[in-house]
């Protein structure tokens, strides 16, 4: 049975869940795929997926993009990535080989980018105690539909920082997103990605604490839309363990939301960032906005690691065997147990909503038919607890 991510998450990532939460395609591709009728965007798109990574000062950035189907042979096929990638060498060496798992991924490393861009851009922020590679399947799906995406590692609050007790508070994660944008712009001027990215179509996306960072990044004029996945609040306030719900409500009242289209996705039974907190953010946001709640989903439904945790039998089986108390093991299982929404169904719904929202906001699709509640519910009849739209 494939258990390694469950074990690794129990040891390290689970500790972070409670500790840290007290946040158009280019002209050519548009012409080939503009849609006015509803389209099922949960299916893979027309492009093969390219991937690469690069260092941005001291932190790693993962990048996914639509690849040139005629030049895939110039790259290296990727069929998976290792769950051990999130850990520094000192910790990686201590993980038994039997507990290392390969997470499926269909991409080609360093393949040339497709030549019918420029393509829209999305910058993703991972959650507290997370790792950018753990959203690879989602970002690869976006790439198949003609989007370039980049996800930086937030060293101050990633999995390694939490496992080593080196977490630092502040807004360096927001600056990471801005620095990633600056790097992409430089790459758009020369080199293999020259002229491939359209920064007039720029989206910010984030999960959990990354949703808070992406929401703050959305105040930058260059960002045209924001998507939050079980997001933390994008408020300009210092969160402490003693921060109360009333203080958060007061902070919302004192702060004007970003004036741009937004979409929030949330888990109905999220125990880490409860649905009520995401609902409060949605009520605060300016229209146009969308809010979809995944039925029976929890906090980890938005990451690649949820399915392996579920397939491995959850984390509580390791109670008393790991240096983590039971309440933290339960948090690590958040949304990844048999009673929760099937991970494949959840990922398909998340992917559909994300692609459809981006194509609608960027004017690639000539209508919002793919986002119509009746259509989305027809695709996922048992997976939606709530879907609200305000234009």
Coordinates of C-alpha atoms in Angstrom, one line a residue, residues 23 59 123-129 151-158 167-181 205-206 208-218:
X23 CA -4.6 33.4 5.2
X59 CA 14.5 29.6 -3.0
X123 CA 1.4 32.6 -9.7
X124 CA 0.6 30.1 -7.0
X125 CA 1.3 30.4 -3.2
X126 CA 1.5 27.1 -1.2
X127 CA 0.1 26.7 2.3
X128 CA 1.7 27.0 5.7
X129 CA 3.9 23.9 6.1
X151 CA 5.0 28.5 -7.6
X152 CA 7.8 29.7 -5.3
X153 CA 8.9 27.9 -2.2
X154 CA 8.2 30.1 0.8
X155 CA 11.3 29.2 2.9
X156 CA 10.1 31.0 6.0
X157 CA 7.0 28.8 6.4
X158 CA 7.4 25.7 4.2
X167 CA 9.3 29.4 10.9
X168 CA 9.4 33.2 10.5
X169 CA 6.4 35.4 10.5
X170 CA 5.8 38.3 8.2
X171 CA 4.9 38.9 4.6
X172 CA 8.0 37.6 2.8
X173 CA 5.6 35.2 1.0
X174 CA 3.9 38.1 -0.7
X175 CA 7.3 39.4 -1.7
X176 CA 8.1 36.0 -3.1
X177 CA 5.1 36.3 -5.4
X178 CA 6.3 39.7 -6.6
X179 CA 9.8 38.5 -7.1
X180 CA 8.5 35.5 -9.1
X181 CA 6.6 37.9 -11.3
X205 CA -3.8 31.8 -6.6
X206 CA -3.1 30.3 -3.2
X208 CA -4.5 28.2 2.9
X209 CA -1.9 30.6 4.2
X210 CA -1.0 30.9 0.5
X211 CA -4.5 32.1 -0.1
X212 CA -3.8 35.0 2.3
X213 CA -0.6 35.8 0.5
X214 CA -2.2 35.6 -3.0
X215 CA -5.1 37.8 -1.8
X216 CA -2.6 40.4 -0.6
X217 CA -0.7 40.1 -3.9
X218 CA -4.1 40.7 -5.7

